């Protein structure tokens, strides 16, 4: 059953994060580089990042700042970042920190360019003072340092190692839909503390988003529409409101942390909260809820191993698929219904593309959440999209492989076009 491997996988892929993980990763790299330079006054900060990273860092609000952008993330990492906190590197920002970061930007100390790399997740930061300089490179994972140099001395060099591929091969050796199902049935609830934490953190930020005016207020609007009788108060609207409310807050500056999944806070939110909302509506036991949320998060991880941490495909389609499986489980579904839910989801939302992290992500999460509930209900009724349709194959596993192919082979040009549109459009 690979019991220990599954627990390790959950601990690795479910990580507490404050703010959108791409600008946070930039801040982390900058904070680590700053730690290795001598001198009190930073004279320059150079950032090279892959198009996917820049795309996700351009518009999303950095917690506690009301601002956004690669340059602000890098400046904040230098001014106030604590690299020892990982994806919570900017925890505890003070107003003065934000002002100092903005002063660095105004003084043109920050330079940002697109890196010439085939990697989807790549960040290179060089921090310099009059006395010294340091270079940090992160690749493939948001806090995975593959190169560290200080004043000409190479401290770490794994640039030419394809460590990620090796890890993924090891992951592939035990991760499958059948294995996930077996683990979820057998896991001791005492070993699911990380899932308990995911439910707690992501529910907390959802309540914050529903109670206050963040971003597009997608969750609040759904909730208010239910109150007015425009929307029905049912499984779908409850799940949409809770999930979108969390994304509203996270993408628009809330200082509350979330439990991420596969390097994305929104994926952690949308793999967890739709299942929580349905569980609350159905009054399921705590054990049922824990197992369902575990199932959802593991299936999201499984799909993400095929499409990659960053791609032109919206990650909510993966986490929403996991949520659909968790919902089917709560509705009494077995392994067959879980696989049917995956097929139904991919026949619907697989074409949703990622045009960067922003307040509007809450809309995409609400869409995928609605589809997750619908797909699960259809699966429970024995209704499945046919293998003659689109990218759907005769098995859920084969469909997921097709999705991976679409992400790997079809996303590069789409990424280029999306980034070109984003950086060249005229905003009035």
Coordinates of C-alpha atoms in Angstrom, one line a residue:
X1 CA 0.0 0.0 0.0
X2 CA 3.0 2.3 0.4
X3 CA 1.6 3.7 3.6
X4 CA 4.7 5.7 4.6
X5 CA 5.3 7.0 1.1
X6 CA 1.8 8.4 1.0
X7 CA 2.2 10.2 4.3
X8 CA 5.5 11.6 3.1
X9 CA 3.9 12.8 -0.1
X10 CA 1.2 14.6 1.8
X11 CA 3.8 16.3 4.1
X12 CA 5.8 17.3 1.0
X13 CA 3.0 18.6 -1.2
X14 CA 0.7 20.2 1.4
X15 CA 2.7 23.2 2.7
X16 CA 1.5 26.3 4.6
X17 CA 1.9 29.4 2.4
X18 CA 1.3 33.1 2.9
X19 CA 0.3 34.8 -0.3
X20 CA 0.5 33.6 -3.9
X21 CA 3.4 31.2 -4.2
X22 CA 5.2 32.7 -7.2
X23 CA 5.8 36.2 -5.8
X24 CA 6.5 34.5 -2.5
X25 CA 9.2 32.3 -4.1
X26 CA 10.8 35.4 -5.6
X27 CA 10.8 37.0 -2.2
X28 CA 12.3 33.8 -0.7
X29 CA 15.1 33.8 -3.3
X30 CA 15.8 37.5 -2.6
X31 CA 15.8 37.0 1.1
X32 CA 18.2 34.1 0.9
X33 CA 20.6 36.0 -1.4
X34 CA 20.4 39.0 1.0
X35 CA 21.4 36.8 3.9
X36 CA 24.7 35.9 2.1
X37 CA 25.9 39.4 1.2
X38 CA 27.9 41.8 3.4
X39 CA 27.0 45.4 4.0
X40 CA 24.0 47.3 5.1
X41 CA 22.9 49.0 1.9
X42 CA 21.8 47.0 -1.1
X43 CA 22.8 48.7 -4.3
X44 CA 21.0 46.4 -6.8
X45 CA 18.8 43.4 -7.2
X46 CA 18.6 41.5 -10.4
X47 CA 15.7 39.0 -11.0
X48 CA 15.5 36.5 -13.9
X49 CA 12.4 34.4 -13.9
X50 CA 10.6 32.1 -16.2
X51 CA 7.5 33.3 -18.1
X52 CA 5.2 31.2 -16.0
X53 CA 6.5 32.7 -12.8
X54 CA 6.3 36.3 -14.0
X55 CA 2.8 35.6 -15.3
X56 CA 1.7 34.6 -11.8
X57 CA 3.5 37.4 -10.0
X58 CA 2.4 40.4 -12.1
X59 CA -1.1 41.1 -10.8
X60 CA -1.7 39.2 -7.6
X61 CA -1.7 41.3 -4.4
X62 CA 1.2 40.6 -2.0
X63 CA -0.2 40.1 1.6
X64 CA -0.1 43.3 3.7
X65 CA 1.0 45.6 0.9
X66 CA -2.0 46.4 -1.4
X67 CA 0.7 46.1 -4.1
X68 CA 1.9 43.6 -6.7
X69 CA 4.7 42.7 -9.1
X70 CA 7.9 40.9 -9.3
X71 CA 9.9 44.0 -8.3
X72 CA 7.9 44.5 -5.1
X73 CA 8.2 40.8 -4.2
X74 CA 12.0 40.9 -4.7
X75 CA 12.4 44.2 -2.8
X76 CA 10.3 42.9 0.1
X77 CA 12.4 39.8 0.3
X78 CA 15.5 41.9 0.6
X79 CA 14.1 44.4 3.1
X80 CA 12.1 42.1 5.4
X81 CA 12.2 38.5 4.2
X82 CA 13.0 35.6 6.5
X83 CA 14.2 32.8 4.3
X84 CA 14.0 30.3 7.3
X85 CA 10.2 30.6 7.0
X86 CA 10.0 29.1 3.5
X87 CA 6.7 30.0 1.8
X88 CA 5.8 32.2 4.8
X89 CA 8.9 34.3 4.1
X90 CA 6.9 37.6 4.3
X91 CA 5.1 36.8 7.5
X92 CA 5.1 39.8 9.8
X93 CA 5.6 42.6 7.3
X94 CA 5.4 46.1 8.8
X95 CA 4.2 49.3 7.0
X96 CA 7.8 50.6 7.1
X97 CA 9.0 47.5 5.3
X98 CA 6.6 48.1 2.5
X99 CA 7.7 51.8 2.3
X100 CA 11.4 50.8 2.2
X101 CA 10.7 48.3 -0.6
X102 CA 8.9 50.9 -2.6
X103 CA 11.8 53.3 -2.1
X104 CA 14.1 50.7 -3.6
X105 CA 11.9 50.4 -6.6
X106 CA 11.7 54.1 -7.0
X107 CA 15.5 54.3 -6.9
X108 CA 15.6 51.8 -9.7
X109 CA 17.5 49.3 -7.7
X110 CA 15.4 46.4 -8.9
X111 CA 15.8 44.9 -12.5
X112 CA 13.5 42.2 -13.8
X113 CA 13.9 40.2 -17.0
X114 CA 12.5 37.0 -18.5
X115 CA 14.9 34.1 -18.1
X116 CA 16.0 32.1 -21.2
X117 CA 15.1 28.7 -19.8
X118 CA 13.0 25.7 -20.7
X119 CA 12.0 25.3 -17.1
X120 CA 8.4 26.4 -16.1
X121 CA 9.5 27.3 -12.6
X122 CA 12.8 29.1 -12.6
X123 CA 13.9 32.1 -10.4
X124 CA 17.4 33.6 -10.4
X125 CA 18.1 36.5 -8.0
X126 CA 21.4 38.4 -7.6
X127 CA 21.7 40.8 -4.6
X128 CA 24.6 43.2 -4.5
X129 CA 26.0 45.8 -2.1
X130 CA 29.2 47.9 -2.5
X131 CA 31.1 45.2 -0.7
X132 CA 29.7 41.9 -1.9
X133 CA 27.1 40.0 -3.9
X134 CA 25.2 36.7 -3.8
X135 CA 23.3 34.7 -6.3
X136 CA 20.4 32.2 -5.7
X137 CA 18.6 30.0 -8.2
X138 CA 15.4 28.2 -7.5
X139 CA 14.0 25.6 -10.0
X140 CA 11.1 23.2 -10.4
X141 CA 9.8 23.7 -6.8
X142 CA 9.0 27.0 -5.1
X143 CA 11.7 26.7 -2.4
X144 CA 14.1 24.3 -4.1
X145 CA 17.4 26.0 -4.2
X146 CA 19.6 24.5 -6.9
X147 CA 22.4 27.1 -6.9
X148 CA 23.9 29.4 -4.3
X149 CA 27.0 31.6 -4.7
X150 CA 28.4 34.3 -2.4
X151 CA 31.3 36.5 -3.4
X152 CA 32.5 34.1 -6.0
X153 CA 32.3 31.1 -3.7
X154 CA 29.9 28.4 -4.9
X155 CA 28.1 27.0 -1.8
X156 CA 25.6 24.8 -3.7
X157 CA 25.5 23.8 -7.4
X158 CA 22.8 21.4 -8.6
X159 CA 22.0 23.3 -11.8
X160 CA 22.8 20.4 -14.0
X161 CA 21.0 17.8 -11.9
X162 CA 17.4 16.9 -13.0
X163 CA 16.5 16.0 -9.4
X164 CA 12.8 16.7 -10.1
X165 CA 12.6 14.0 -12.8
X166 CA 14.2 11.5 -10.5
X167 CA 11.7 12.3 -7.7
X168 CA 8.8 12.1 -10.1
X169 CA 9.9 8.7 -11.3
X170 CA 10.0 7.5 -7.7
X171 CA 6.5 9.0 -7.2
X172 CA 5.2 7.3 -10.3
X173 CA 6.4 4.0 -8.9
X174 CA 3.6 3.9 -6.3
X175 CA 1.1 6.7 -7.1
X176 CA -2.0 5.5 -8.9
X177 CA -5.8 5.9 -8.6
X178 CA -6.1 2.4 -7.2
X179 CA -3.3 3.0 -4.7
X180 CA -4.8 6.3 -3.6
X181 CA -8.2 4.7 -3.0
X182 CA -6.6 1.8 -0.9
X183 CA -4.7 4.3 1.2
X184 CA -7.7 6.5 1.9
X185 CA -9.7 3.4 3.1
X186 CA -6.9 2.2 5.4
X187 CA -5.2 5.3 6.7
X188 CA -5.2 5.9 10.5
X189 CA -6.9 9.2 11.2
X190 CA -4.2 10.0 13.7
X191 CA -1.8 10.2 10.7
X192 CA -3.9 12.9 9.0
X193 CA -2.9 15.9 11.0
X194 CA -1.8 17.7 7.8
X195 CA -5.4 17.3 6.5
X196 CA -6.9 18.6 9.7
X197 CA -4.6 21.7 9.3
X198 CA -5.6 22.1 5.7
X199 CA -9.3 22.2 6.7
X200 CA -8.7 24.6 9.5
X201 CA -6.5 27.1 7.6
X202 CA -8.5 27.1 4.4
X203 CA -11.8 27.4 6.2
X204 CA -10.5 30.3 8.2
X205 CA -9.5 32.3 5.2
X206 CA -12.8 31.5 3.5
X207 CA -14.6 33.0 6.5
X208 CA -12.4 36.0 6.1
X209 CA -13.2 36.4 2.5
X210 CA -16.9 36.0 3.0
X211 CA -17.0 38.5 5.8
X212 CA -14.9 41.3 4.2
X213 CA -14.6 43.0 0.8
X214 CA -11.7 41.3 -1.0
X215 CA -11.0 41.4 -4.8
X216 CA -14.0 40.7 -6.9
X217 CA -16.0 39.5 -3.9
X218 CA -17.0 36.4 -5.8
X219 CA -17.8 34.4 -2.7
X220 CA -19.7 37.3 -1.0
X221 CA -21.7 37.9 -4.2
X222 CA -22.8 34.2 -4.4
X223 CA -23.7 34.3 -0.7
X224 CA -25.7 37.5 -1.1
X225 CA -27.5 36.1 -4.2
X226 CA -28.6 33.1 -2.1
X227 CA -29.9 35.5 0.6
X228 CA -31.9 37.4 -2.0
X229 CA -33.3 34.2 -3.5
X230 CA -31.5 34.6 -6.8
X231 CA -29.5 31.5 -6.3
X232 CA -30.7 28.3 -4.5
X233 CA -29.2 27.5 -1.2
X234 CA -27.9 24.1 -2.3
X235 CA -24.7 22.0 -2.5
X236 CA -23.3 23.8 -5.5
X237 CA -23.8 27.4 -4.2
X238 CA -22.5 26.6 -0.7
X239 CA -19.4 25.0 -2.1
X240 CA -18.8 27.8 -4.6
X241 CA -19.2 30.5 -2.0
X242 CA -16.9 28.9 0.5
X243 CA -14.2 28.2 -2.1
X244 CA -14.4 31.5 -3.9
X245 CA -14.4 33.4 -0.6
X246 CA -11.1 31.9 0.3
X247 CA -9.6 32.7 -3.1
X248 CA -11.0 36.3 -2.9
X249 CA -9.1 36.9 0.3
X250 CA -5.9 35.1 -0.6
X251 CA -5.5 36.7 -4.0
X252 CA -6.3 40.2 -2.7
X253 CA -3.9 40.7 0.2
X254 CA -5.2 38.8 3.2
X255 CA -2.4 38.1 5.7
X256 CA -4.0 34.7 6.7
X257 CA -2.0 31.6 5.5
X258 CA -3.4 28.7 3.5
X259 CA -2.5 25.1 3.1
X260 CA -1.2 24.8 -0.5
X261 CA -1.3 21.7 -2.7
X262 CA 1.5 21.0 -5.2
X263 CA 2.9 24.5 -4.8
X264 CA -0.3 26.4 -5.1
X265 CA -2.5 27.9 -2.5
X266 CA -5.5 28.1 -4.8
X267 CA -5.1 24.4 -5.5
X268 CA -5.0 23.7 -1.8
X269 CA -8.2 25.7 -1.3
X270 CA -10.1 24.1 -4.2
X271 CA -9.0 20.6 -3.3
X272 CA -10.2 21.1 0.3
X273 CA -13.1 23.5 0.6
X274 CA -15.7 22.2 -1.9
X275 CA -15.4 18.9 0.0
X276 CA -15.8 20.6 3.3
X277 CA -18.8 22.5 2.2
X278 CA -20.5 19.4 0.9
X279 CA -19.6 17.5 4.1
X280 CA -21.2 20.3 6.2
X281 CA -24.3 20.2 4.1
X282 CA -24.6 16.4 4.3
X283 CA -23.7 16.3 8.1
X284 CA -21.1 13.6 7.5
X285 CA -18.9 12.3 10.3
X286 CA -15.5 13.8 10.9
X287 CA -13.9 10.6 9.8
X288 CA -15.7 10.7 6.5
X289 CA -14.7 14.3 5.9
X290 CA -11.0 13.6 6.7
X291 CA -10.9 10.6 4.3
X292 CA -12.7 12.6 1.6
X293 CA -10.4 15.6 1.8
X294 CA -7.4 13.3 1.8
X295 CA -8.7 11.6 -1.3
X296 CA -9.3 14.9 -3.0
X297 CA -5.8 16.3 -2.2
X298 CA -4.0 13.1 -3.3
X299 CA -5.8 12.9 -6.6
X300 CA -5.0 16.6 -7.2
X301 CA -1.3 15.7 -6.5
X302 CA -1.5 12.8 -8.8
X303 CA -2.9 14.9 -11.7
X304 CA -0.3 17.7 -11.0
X305 CA 2.6 15.1 -11.3
X306 CA 1.3 14.7 -14.9
X307 CA 0.8 18.3 -15.9
X308 CA 3.6 19.9 -13.9
X309 CA 3.7 22.5 -11.1
X310 CA 3.2 25.4 -13.6
X311 CA 1.7 25.2 -17.0
X312 CA -0.7 27.0 -19.4
X313 CA -3.5 24.9 -17.9
X314 CA -5.3 26.3 -14.9
X315 CA -4.4 24.3 -11.8
X316 CA -7.9 24.5 -10.4
X317 CA -8.9 22.0 -13.1
X318 CA -6.7 19.4 -11.3
X319 CA -7.7 20.3 -7.7
X320 CA -11.3 20.7 -8.8
X321 CA -11.1 17.2 -10.1
X322 CA -9.8 16.0 -6.8
X323 CA -12.7 17.8 -5.1
X324 CA -15.2 16.0 -7.4
X325 CA -13.7 12.7 -6.3
X326 CA -14.0 13.7 -2.6
X327 CA -17.6 14.8 -3.1
X328 CA -18.5 11.5 -4.8
X329 CA -16.9 9.7 -1.8
X330 CA -19.1 11.7 0.6
X331 CA -22.2 10.8 -1.6
X332 CA -21.4 7.1 -1.1
X333 CA -19.4 6.5 -4.2
X334 CA -16.8 3.8 -4.6
X335 CA -13.7 3.5 -6.7
X336 CA -15.8 3.3 -9.9
X337 CA -17.7 6.5 -9.2
X338 CA -14.4 8.3 -8.3
X339 CA -12.9 7.4 -11.7
X340 CA -16.1 8.4 -13.5
X341 CA -16.1 11.8 -11.7
X342 CA -12.5 12.3 -13.1
X343 CA -13.7 11.6 -16.6
X344 CA -16.7 13.9 -16.3
X345 CA -14.5 16.7 -14.9
X346 CA -11.9 16.4 -17.7
X347 CA -14.6 16.4 -20.3
X348 CA -15.7 19.8 -19.0
X349 CA -12.9 22.0 -17.7
X350 CA -9.7 20.6 -19.2
X351 CA -9.4 23.5 -21.6
X352 CA -9.3 26.2 -19.0
X353 CA -6.0 28.1 -19.3
X354 CA -4.0 30.0 -16.8
X355 CA -3.6 33.7 -17.5
X356 CA -1.7 34.5 -14.3
X357 CA -2.5 34.8 -10.6
X358 CA -5.0 37.6 -9.9
X359 CA -8.3 38.4 -8.1
X360 CA -10.2 36.8 -11.0
X361 CA -8.8 33.3 -10.0
X362 CA -11.7 33.2 -7.5
X363 CA -14.1 33.0 -10.5
X364 CA -12.2 30.1 -12.0
X365 CA -12.3 28.3 -8.7
X366 CA -16.0 28.8 -8.4
X367 CA -16.5 27.5 -11.9
X368 CA -14.4 24.4 -11.2
X369 CA -16.2 23.9 -7.9
X370 CA -19.6 24.0 -9.5
X371 CA -18.5 21.5 -12.1
X372 CA -17.0 19.3 -9.3
X373 CA -20.4 18.9 -7.6
X374 CA -22.2 18.3 -10.9
X375 CA -19.6 15.8 -12.1
X376 CA -19.8 13.8 -8.8
X377 CA -23.6 13.8 -8.9
X378 CA -23.5 12.5 -12.5
X379 CA -21.0 9.8 -11.5
X380 CA -23.3 8.7 -8.7
X381 CA -26.1 8.4 -11.3
X382 CA -24.0 6.2 -13.4
X383 CA -23.6 8.9 -16.1
X384 CA -20.1 9.1 -17.7
X385 CA -18.7 11.1 -20.6
X386 CA -17.8 8.7 -23.4
X387 CA -14.3 7.8 -24.5
X388 CA -15.2 8.9 -28.0
X389 CA -15.3 12.5 -26.8
X390 CA -12.3 14.9 -27.0
X391 CA -9.3 13.9 -24.9
X392 CA -11.3 11.3 -22.9
X393 CA -10.0 7.8 -23.0
X394 CA -11.5 4.5 -21.8
X395 CA -9.9 4.9 -18.3
X396 CA -9.4 7.8 -16.0
X397 CA -5.7 7.1 -15.9
X398 CA -5.4 7.3 -19.7
X399 CA -7.4 10.6 -19.7
X400 CA -5.0 12.1 -17.1
X401 CA -2.0 11.0 -19.3
X402 CA -3.6 12.9 -22.2
X403 CA -4.0 15.9 -20.0
X404 CA -0.3 15.7 -19.2
X405 CA 0.6 15.5 -22.9
X406 CA -1.6 18.6 -23.5
X407 CA 0.3 20.5 -20.8
X408 CA 3.7 19.3 -21.8
X409 CA 3.5 19.6 -25.6
X410 CA 0.8 22.2 -26.1
X411 CA 1.4 24.8 -23.4
X412 CA 4.7 26.5 -24.4
X413 CA 3.2 28.6 -27.2
X414 CA 0.1 29.5 -25.2
X415 CA 2.3 30.6 -22.3
X416 CA 4.3 32.9 -24.7
X417 CA 1.1 34.4 -26.1
X418 CA -0.5 35.0 -22.7
X419 CA 2.6 36.7 -21.3
X420 CA 2.9 38.8 -24.5
X421 CA -0.7 40.0 -24.1
X422 CA -0.2 40.7 -20.4
X423 CA 3.0 42.7 -20.7
X424 CA 1.9 44.7 -23.8
X425 CA -1.7 45.6 -23.2
X426 CA -2.6 49.2 -22.6
X427 CA -4.4 49.7 -19.2
X428 CA -6.4 52.9 -19.0

